[in-house]
Amino acid sequence: MSDSRLPAATSNPQNQRSSNSNPVPSVPPRGHHSIYEHHPSHSTPIIPRSDPNSNINSNGNGNRTSNVNNDNGTADAGDISPKRTGDHIRIPTQLQRPHLSESHRSLSDALRAVRSREEQETLLGEDEEIADDDGCLREDGRRTGPREIFCPDPHSELPVYYSIQRIRRLVLATIDDPYTAEQLREPRMNVLIVKPLVERLFNADDVSIVYCLLVNRTQFLREQSFQHHHQTVNLTRAHLCELVAMKILRRHDEETSGRVGLLFLANILVAPFQPFQNAPPEAMPERRHTWQYQSQGGYEGKLTALEVAIISESKMFLSCNACQKIVDAVYRGRVVYTPTSFLDIIPDHYKHKPVSLFDPRKSKILNQYRLIVPRTRNIIEVVQFVILLGLYCICMMKRDHNTFTTPEVVFMIYAAGWTLDEFASMLEHGWQVHTQNLWSFLDITFVAIYFAYLVVRVHGWFMGNLETGRQALDILAIAAPILFPRLAFNMMPENMLFISLRAMVAEFTALSLIAVWCFGGFLLALKWLSMGNTQVDFEDSPDPITISKWMLWIWFGLDGTGIQEAPTFHAVLGPALMVIYAFLGNTLFLTVLVSILSNTFSKIAVDATAEIQFRRAVLTFEGVKSDAIFAYRPPFNILALVILLPLKAVLTPRWFHKVNITCVRVLNAPILVLIALYERKHLWKHKQMRALGPSKRAKWGFWNWGNFSVHADLQAVFDEEPPQEIIDKIEDEDELEEAILEQSFGGNGGLRSRSMSPNSMGRPGSMGAPRRRRLSSVWQG
């Protein structure tokens, strides 16, 4: 659809794709790379690499001016001293190094890149730009009419199935030996394996390549679990897919900037795809029958690259800067999209909006779509849980098993709505994604306790049994160790203790279940010994519960009653079994348990940044909800379920949508007004605020609190842009320093190997163009 395409980054004709490549209508042309320019036998694609900015220089103001050499148009061959031509010193021409022409990245280029990234947090559009009434910007800027109500898939023409199969063949042919993730990231492996794959797979117009790489990673991880003879090799292939996906995403981030680049990266990560998209008819699986009630207009079964990265636990990919930039934009609501879901309780898919930027100035005040922004959703969920915790405490303090008290009734209704919200979250993106949430195991435990309490309490009320009612409240009392830590998880979700605690609880539970299963043999042996002991009557022999308590006390080193009573089972075999059990349970098991938990914590602590950013990605992805029931606060979601669910079968999709949004706006009017007022002022950084710098925002009236510090000047030196004469001087000296650096590598031969790909000079279609070199490049010698 033309109105959902992204605009081209520049109007330069050299940025248009070559005529022999197939156009992909979903995104604008942004470069020369194409996965379609290849031989049918999957040979290396011909990727012409030309520099669109050749013979262009930058002046101090950031404007582009033509390059000026000496009178005859060339540089003096024998003079390596820099010549001043205009505002800059042309190192590539002065030193007769055409392979460095404009692939050279100066410090000024790096500063401009930083400013470009800052602009992605700035609302660059003017008041006249086109947007929908819900604030979604139209990036094409051409259409003034109403946008389609249900936006069709703008990426439906991408060859997703072909790309998935091609990537699998390439990875299988590339990796035959096991390597660790650290080995794949070494410079030599990066040059020999990773970079060639990036060059072969990178396509400036295909936003599905990252998704296809992560799908292949998921498959290699699945094969690892049952193909033991290829276990380590498949793990290496999975790491390679993740690493190549990360580098391709980073390359897209480097080659695009500003608002266009932010939106293009968002399409890569959150646009939905289907693995069999554009597959041949013979490869298509048997068509799944979809329930019309859950129809999503063709988006059923589609997943995003961000979701595939979460379920495959691609923590290295999710922790890269380009990915975190989009995760943060989605979390704050700067980038909006309509998510696909596995199952909705109250589906309202009358409208489907493409991935777009959100302008709060263009949005109406009561915009119900802002309720599914992850940051807003997270704040609302915390408030809902605090209300639940408060009602729980009041209910337990005023408990009365003889009758239903008012606090208990209020808590019972509100907790039912909160449980319904939690159940809908499980259905939204599936069990595997939901359990990646940091506090999901606490929520699931509370839901189980609440259901047990509710069943026992209602049963006791119907039967008129007071003792049953007391037991129901006792069951509810054990939820306190679940609810109070859960609040701490909400307040400090990035604390390393809580992140590692979740993993250690899983390890502890698994090991404890194994130990209970194994030590069950000791329990049976001791019981059978007591049954065969003629010196003790059968009625006087310890029952299994008593034996289990003795064994548990020995296990944790609390009491030695079991060892003292061991001769009552058997004079010889009883003490022997108890001593062996004490050695295995109290010594060996606890030592193994401490070792496993210590190893788990150390592994998480070593890569703490990746773990924290992975949890951020999970929280962000889970926060974008499509089910209409999430727009209703507990306990109103119970009323929505009772009222709207029958209406769904009676009304048309258009009228059901109208009824739904009307109810949402009425019930959430104060919240929507507060969200609109806040976002219009704080969602994007305005140009004026960014120019003023952080310390200017610290001013209050006539007093500047930022200056009331010993170290105030350390921040103030960066508040304002330096004068133009300082910028010109820095750029001139930067060019001189680069000349000295290039000379230190021993002449043209060393520089060619440092700055150019080994195959770039002789590769068809390369036209001798240099590779893009950065200051952080590693010279391979």
PDB file of C-alpha atoms in Angstrom, residues 207-392:
ATOM      1  CA  VAL A 207      13.168  -5.968   5.954  1.00  0.00           C
ATOM      2  CA  SER A 208      12.590  -9.709   6.442  1.00  0.00           C
ATOM      3  CA  ILE A 209      16.219 -10.938   6.403  1.00  0.00           C
ATOM      4  CA  VAL A 210      16.670 -10.459  10.157  1.00  0.00           C
ATOM      5  CA  TYR A 211      13.439 -12.365  10.788  1.00  0.00           C
ATOM      6  CA  CYS A 212      14.602 -15.218   8.516  1.00  0.00           C
ATOM      7  CA  LEU A 213      17.948 -15.433  10.311  1.00  0.00           C
ATOM      8  CA  LEU A 214      16.264 -15.663  13.710  1.00  0.00           C
ATOM      9  CA  VAL A 215      13.857 -18.332  12.424  1.00  0.00           C
ATOM     10  CA  ASN A 216      16.869 -20.383  11.345  1.00  0.00           C
ATOM     11  CA  ARG A 217      18.436 -19.858  14.762  1.00  0.00           C
ATOM     12  CA  THR A 218      15.292 -21.264  16.375  1.00  0.00           C
ATOM     13  CA  GLN A 219      15.428 -24.312  14.130  1.00  0.00           C
ATOM     14  CA  PHE A 220      19.107 -24.993  14.853  1.00  0.00           C
ATOM     15  CA  LEU A 221      18.426 -24.767  18.580  1.00  0.00           C
ATOM     16  CA  ARG A 222      15.544 -27.224  18.160  1.00  0.00           C
ATOM     17  CA  GLU A 223      17.760 -29.645  16.233  1.00  0.00           C
ATOM     18  CA  GLN A 224      20.373 -29.379  18.970  1.00  0.00           C
ATOM     19  CA  SER A 225      17.991 -31.004  21.452  1.00  0.00           C
ATOM     20  CA  PHE A 226      17.550 -34.270  19.545  1.00  0.00           C
ATOM     21  CA  GLN A 227      20.503 -34.585  17.153  1.00  0.00           C
ATOM     22  CA  HIS A 228      23.192 -35.306  19.716  1.00  0.00           C
ATOM     23  CA  HIS A 229      25.892 -36.157  17.174  1.00  0.00           C
ATOM     24  CA  HIS A 230      25.554 -32.620  15.726  1.00  0.00           C
ATOM     25  CA  GLN A 231      24.767 -30.907  18.999  1.00  0.00           C
ATOM     26  CA  THR A 232      27.688 -28.498  19.270  1.00  0.00           C
ATOM     27  CA  VAL A 233      27.718 -27.803  15.521  1.00  0.00           C
ATOM     28  CA  ASN A 234      24.043 -26.823  15.537  1.00  0.00           C
ATOM     29  CA  LEU A 235      24.667 -24.582  18.514  1.00  0.00           C
ATOM     30  CA  THR A 236      27.446 -22.865  16.552  1.00  0.00           C
ATOM     31  CA  ARG A 237      25.119 -22.416  13.592  1.00  0.00           C
ATOM     32  CA  ALA A 238      22.521 -20.871  15.889  1.00  0.00           C
ATOM     33  CA  HIS A 239      25.133 -18.447  17.253  1.00  0.00           C
ATOM     34  CA  LEU A 240      26.174 -17.552  13.707  1.00  0.00           C
ATOM     35  CA  CYS A 241      22.587 -16.754  12.692  1.00  0.00           C
ATOM     36  CA  GLU A 242      22.218 -14.469  15.697  1.00  0.00           C
ATOM     37  CA  LEU A 243      25.542 -12.736  15.053  1.00  0.00           C
ATOM     38  CA  VAL A 244      24.792 -12.136  11.365  1.00  0.00           C
ATOM     39  CA  ALA A 245      21.312 -10.822  12.241  1.00  0.00           C
ATOM     40  CA  MET A 246      22.854  -8.405  14.730  1.00  0.00           C
ATOM     41  CA  LYS A 247      25.407  -7.121  12.215  1.00  0.00           C
ATOM     42  CA  ILE A 248      22.819  -6.682   9.461  1.00  0.00           C
ATOM     43  CA  LEU A 249      20.581  -4.726  11.827  1.00  0.00           C
ATOM     44  CA  ARG A 250      23.526  -2.592  12.908  1.00  0.00           C
ATOM     45  CA  ARG A 251      24.421  -1.942   9.277  1.00  0.00           C
ATOM     46  CA  HIS A 252      20.891  -0.750   8.559  1.00  0.00           C
ATOM     47  CA  ASP A 253      21.192   1.527  11.570  1.00  0.00           C
ATOM     48  CA  GLU A 254      24.483   2.978  10.335  1.00  0.00           C
ATOM     49  CA  GLU A 255      23.255   3.625   6.806  1.00  0.00           C
ATOM     50  CA  THR A 256      20.018   5.358   7.801  1.00  0.00           C
ATOM     51  CA  SER A 257      19.468   8.108  10.288  1.00  0.00           C
ATOM     52  CA  GLY A 258      16.842  10.406  11.648  1.00  0.00           C
ATOM     53  CA  ARG A 259      13.159   9.652  11.608  1.00  0.00           C
ATOM     54  CA  VAL A 260      13.323   7.601   8.404  1.00  0.00           C
ATOM     55  CA  GLY A 261      15.961   5.307   9.883  1.00  0.00           C
ATOM     56  CA  LEU A 262      14.026   4.867  13.103  1.00  0.00           C
ATOM     57  CA  LEU A 263      10.908   3.818  11.199  1.00  0.00           C
ATOM     58  CA  PHE A 264      12.846   1.482   8.893  1.00  0.00           C
ATOM     59  CA  LEU A 265      14.438  -0.320  11.854  1.00  0.00           C
ATOM     60  CA  ALA A 266      11.005  -0.582  13.455  1.00  0.00           C
ATOM     61  CA  ASN A 267       9.698  -2.338  10.331  1.00  0.00           C
ATOM     62  CA  ILE A 268      12.561  -4.835  10.569  1.00  0.00           C
ATOM     63  CA  LEU A 269      11.808  -5.730  14.198  1.00  0.00           C
ATOM     64  CA  VAL A 270       8.041  -5.451  14.669  1.00  0.00           C
ATOM     65  CA  ALA A 271       6.543  -5.957  11.197  1.00  0.00           C
ATOM     66  CA  PRO A 272       4.812  -9.385  11.121  1.00  0.00           C
ATOM     67  CA  PHE A 273       5.885 -12.191   8.781  1.00  0.00           C
ATOM     68  CA  GLN A 274       4.789 -15.745   8.063  1.00  0.00           C
ATOM     69  CA  PRO A 275       7.430 -18.451   7.400  1.00  0.00           C
ATOM     70  CA  PHE A 276       5.559 -19.804   4.325  1.00  0.00           C
ATOM     71  CA  GLN A 277       5.076 -16.353   2.796  1.00  0.00           C
ATOM     72  CA  ASN A 278       5.366 -16.583  -1.033  1.00  0.00           C
ATOM     73  CA  ALA A 279       6.301 -20.262  -0.888  1.00  0.00           C
ATOM     74  CA  PRO A 280       5.648 -22.481  -3.957  1.00  0.00           C
ATOM     75  CA  PRO A 281       2.262 -24.239  -3.915  1.00  0.00           C
ATOM     76  CA  GLU A 282       3.867 -27.650  -3.420  1.00  0.00           C
ATOM     77  CA  ALA A 283       5.681 -26.407  -0.304  1.00  0.00           C
ATOM     78  CA  MET A 284       2.628 -24.856   1.329  1.00  0.00           C
ATOM     79  CA  PRO A 285       1.271 -26.823   4.313  1.00  0.00           C
ATOM     80  CA  GLU A 286      -2.292 -27.915   4.573  1.00  0.00           C
ATOM     81  CA  ARG A 287      -4.406 -24.836   5.128  1.00  0.00           C
ATOM     82  CA  ARG A 288      -5.400 -24.318   8.724  1.00  0.00           C
ATOM     83  CA  HIS A 289      -9.045 -23.508   9.282  1.00  0.00           C
ATOM     84  CA  THR A 290      -9.299 -20.226  11.171  1.00  0.00           C
ATOM     85  CA  TRP A 291     -12.201 -19.361  13.418  1.00  0.00           C
ATOM     86  CA  GLN A 292     -14.049 -16.391  12.030  1.00  0.00           C
ATOM     87  CA  TYR A 293     -14.403 -15.067  15.583  1.00  0.00           C
ATOM     88  CA  GLN A 294     -10.586 -14.745  15.758  1.00  0.00           C
ATOM     89  CA  SER A 295     -10.101 -13.473  12.199  1.00  0.00           C
ATOM     90  CA  GLN A 296      -7.342 -10.855  11.884  1.00  0.00           C
ATOM     91  CA  GLY A 297      -7.650 -10.101   8.177  1.00  0.00           C
ATOM     92  CA  GLY A 298      -4.767 -12.254   6.978  1.00  0.00           C
ATOM     93  CA  TYR A 299      -2.397 -11.496   9.854  1.00  0.00           C
ATOM     94  CA  GLU A 300      -3.170 -14.757  11.657  1.00  0.00           C
ATOM     95  CA  GLY A 301      -0.102 -16.814  12.520  1.00  0.00           C
ATOM     96  CA  LYS A 302       2.369 -14.047  11.706  1.00  0.00           C
ATOM     97  CA  LEU A 303       5.226 -13.305  14.085  1.00  0.00           C
ATOM     98  CA  THR A 304       7.673 -10.442  14.403  1.00  0.00           C
ATOM     99  CA  ALA A 305      11.451 -10.642  14.493  1.00  0.00           C
ATOM    100  CA  LEU A 306      11.350  -9.302  18.057  1.00  0.00           C
ATOM    101  CA  GLU A 307       9.112 -12.168  19.187  1.00  0.00           C
ATOM    102  CA  VAL A 308      11.291 -14.791  17.482  1.00  0.00           C
ATOM    103  CA  ALA A 309      14.345 -13.283  19.185  1.00  0.00           C
ATOM    104  CA  ILE A 310      12.601 -13.563  22.565  1.00  0.00           C
ATOM    105  CA  ILE A 311      11.483 -17.187  22.201  1.00  0.00           C
ATOM    106  CA  SER A 312      14.952 -18.173  20.940  1.00  0.00           C
ATOM    107  CA  GLU A 313      16.576 -16.168  23.787  1.00  0.00           C
ATOM    108  CA  SER A 314      18.806 -14.239  21.390  1.00  0.00           C
ATOM    109  CA  LYS A 315      20.212 -12.074  24.150  1.00  0.00           C
ATOM    110  CA  MET A 316      23.226 -10.893  22.155  1.00  0.00           C
ATOM    111  CA  PHE A 317      20.941  -9.666  19.372  1.00  0.00           C
ATOM    112  CA  LEU A 318      18.468  -8.022  21.738  1.00  0.00           C
ATOM    113  CA  SER A 319      21.252  -6.214  23.601  1.00  0.00           C
ATOM    114  CA  CYS A 320      22.718  -4.488  20.527  1.00  0.00           C
ATOM    115  CA  ASN A 321      22.233  -0.734  20.278  1.00  0.00           C
ATOM    116  CA  ALA A 322      20.068  -0.809  17.155  1.00  0.00           C
ATOM    117  CA  CYS A 323      17.637  -3.286  18.681  1.00  0.00           C
ATOM    118  CA  GLN A 324      17.461  -1.477  21.996  1.00  0.00           C
ATOM    119  CA  LYS A 325      16.754   1.770  20.163  1.00  0.00           C
ATOM    120  CA  ILE A 326      13.574   0.275  18.701  1.00  0.00           C
ATOM    121  CA  VAL A 327      12.666  -1.478  21.948  1.00  0.00           C
ATOM    122  CA  ASP A 328      12.900   1.858  23.760  1.00  0.00           C
ATOM    123  CA  ALA A 329      10.875   3.626  21.047  1.00  0.00           C
ATOM    124  CA  VAL A 330       8.118   1.010  21.243  1.00  0.00           C
ATOM    125  CA  TYR A 331       8.215   1.032  25.048  1.00  0.00           C
ATOM    126  CA  ARG A 332       7.738   4.805  25.186  1.00  0.00           C
ATOM    127  CA  GLY A 333       5.118   4.812  22.416  1.00  0.00           C
ATOM    128  CA  ARG A 334       7.111   6.746  19.808  1.00  0.00           C
ATOM    129  CA  VAL A 335       6.710   3.799  17.434  1.00  0.00           C
ATOM    130  CA  VAL A 336       3.235   2.231  17.305  1.00  0.00           C
ATOM    131  CA  TYR A 337       1.923  -0.835  15.528  1.00  0.00           C
ATOM    132  CA  THR A 338      -0.975  -3.263  15.715  1.00  0.00           C
ATOM    133  CA  PRO A 339       0.246  -6.531  17.262  1.00  0.00           C
ATOM    134  CA  THR A 340      -0.861  -9.975  16.221  1.00  0.00           C
ATOM    135  CA  SER A 341      -2.032 -12.333  18.927  1.00  0.00           C
ATOM    136  CA  PHE A 342      -2.476 -16.056  19.372  1.00  0.00           C
ATOM    137  CA  LEU A 343      -5.929 -15.874  20.953  1.00  0.00           C
ATOM    138  CA  ASP A 344      -8.081 -12.922  22.012  1.00  0.00           C
ATOM    139  CA  ILE A 345     -10.887 -13.158  24.538  1.00  0.00           C
ATOM    140  CA  ILE A 346     -12.636 -10.072  23.104  1.00  0.00           C
ATOM    141  CA  PRO A 347     -11.140  -9.565  19.615  1.00  0.00           C
ATOM    142  CA  ASP A 348     -11.636  -6.189  17.949  1.00  0.00           C
ATOM    143  CA  HIS A 349      -9.680  -6.291  14.687  1.00  0.00           C
ATOM    144  CA  TYR A 350     -11.842  -3.911  12.679  1.00  0.00           C
ATOM    145  CA  LYS A 351      -8.802  -1.647  12.228  1.00  0.00           C
ATOM    146  CA  HIS A 352      -5.200  -2.646  11.633  1.00  0.00           C
ATOM    147  CA  LYS A 353      -2.561   0.071  11.519  1.00  0.00           C
ATOM    148  CA  PRO A 354       0.909  -0.275  10.001  1.00  0.00           C
ATOM    149  CA  VAL A 355       4.166   0.400  11.804  1.00  0.00           C
ATOM    150  CA  SER A 356       4.346   4.172  12.112  1.00  0.00           C
ATOM    151  CA  LEU A 357       5.586   7.022  14.256  1.00  0.00           C
ATOM    152  CA  PHE A 358       3.243   8.687  16.708  1.00  0.00           C
ATOM    153  CA  ASP A 359       2.802  12.450  16.920  1.00  0.00           C
ATOM    154  CA  PRO A 360       0.855  13.389  20.071  1.00  0.00           C
ATOM    155  CA  ARG A 361       0.130  16.843  18.602  1.00  0.00           C
ATOM    156  CA  LYS A 362      -1.940  15.243  15.829  1.00  0.00           C
ATOM    157  CA  SER A 363      -3.779  12.840  18.105  1.00  0.00           C
ATOM    158  CA  LYS A 364      -7.130  13.383  19.737  1.00  0.00           C
ATOM    159  CA  ILE A 365      -7.263  13.738  23.507  1.00  0.00           C
ATOM    160  CA  LEU A 366      -9.168  10.511  24.154  1.00  0.00           C
ATOM    161  CA  ASN A 367      -6.969   8.131  22.169  1.00  0.00           C
ATOM    162  CA  GLN A 368      -7.760   4.638  23.427  1.00  0.00           C
ATOM    163  CA  TYR A 369      -4.792   3.145  21.556  1.00  0.00           C
ATOM    164  CA  ARG A 370      -2.389   4.791  24.018  1.00  0.00           C
ATOM    165  CA  LEU A 371      -3.574   2.366  26.690  1.00  0.00           C
ATOM    166  CA  ILE A 372      -1.536  -0.433  25.072  1.00  0.00           C
ATOM    167  CA  VAL A 373       1.733   1.504  25.026  1.00  0.00           C
ATOM    168  CA  PRO A 374       4.113  -0.669  27.098  1.00  0.00           C
ATOM    169  CA  ARG A 375       5.250   2.122  29.431  1.00  0.00           C
ATOM    170  CA  THR A 376       1.668   3.188  30.111  1.00  0.00           C
ATOM    171  CA  ARG A 377       0.569  -0.420  30.419  1.00  0.00           C
ATOM    172  CA  ASN A 378       3.366  -1.152  32.900  1.00  0.00           C
ATOM    173  CA  ILE A 379       2.432   1.790  35.116  1.00  0.00           C
ATOM    174  CA  ILE A 380      -1.236   0.797  35.050  1.00  0.00           C
ATOM    175  CA  GLU A 381      -0.379  -2.806  35.947  1.00  0.00           C
ATOM    176  CA  VAL A 382       1.722  -1.681  38.913  1.00  0.00           C
ATOM    177  CA  VAL A 383      -1.155   0.481  40.182  1.00  0.00           C
ATOM    178  CA  GLN A 384      -3.589  -2.412  39.721  1.00  0.00           C
ATOM    179  CA  PHE A 385      -1.309  -4.725  41.691  1.00  0.00           C
ATOM    180  CA  VAL A 386      -0.892  -2.190  44.509  1.00  0.00           C
ATOM    181  CA  ILE A 387      -4.706  -1.991  44.754  1.00  0.00           C
ATOM    182  CA  LEU A 388      -4.882  -5.797  44.816  1.00  0.00           C
ATOM    183  CA  LEU A 389      -2.269  -5.978  47.571  1.00  0.00           C
ATOM    184  CA  GLY A 390      -4.072  -3.351  49.646  1.00  0.00           C
ATOM    185  CA  LEU A 391      -7.414  -5.121  49.334  1.00  0.00           C
ATOM    186  CA  TYR A 392      -5.752  -8.412  50.242  1.00  0.00           C
TER     187      TYR A 392
END
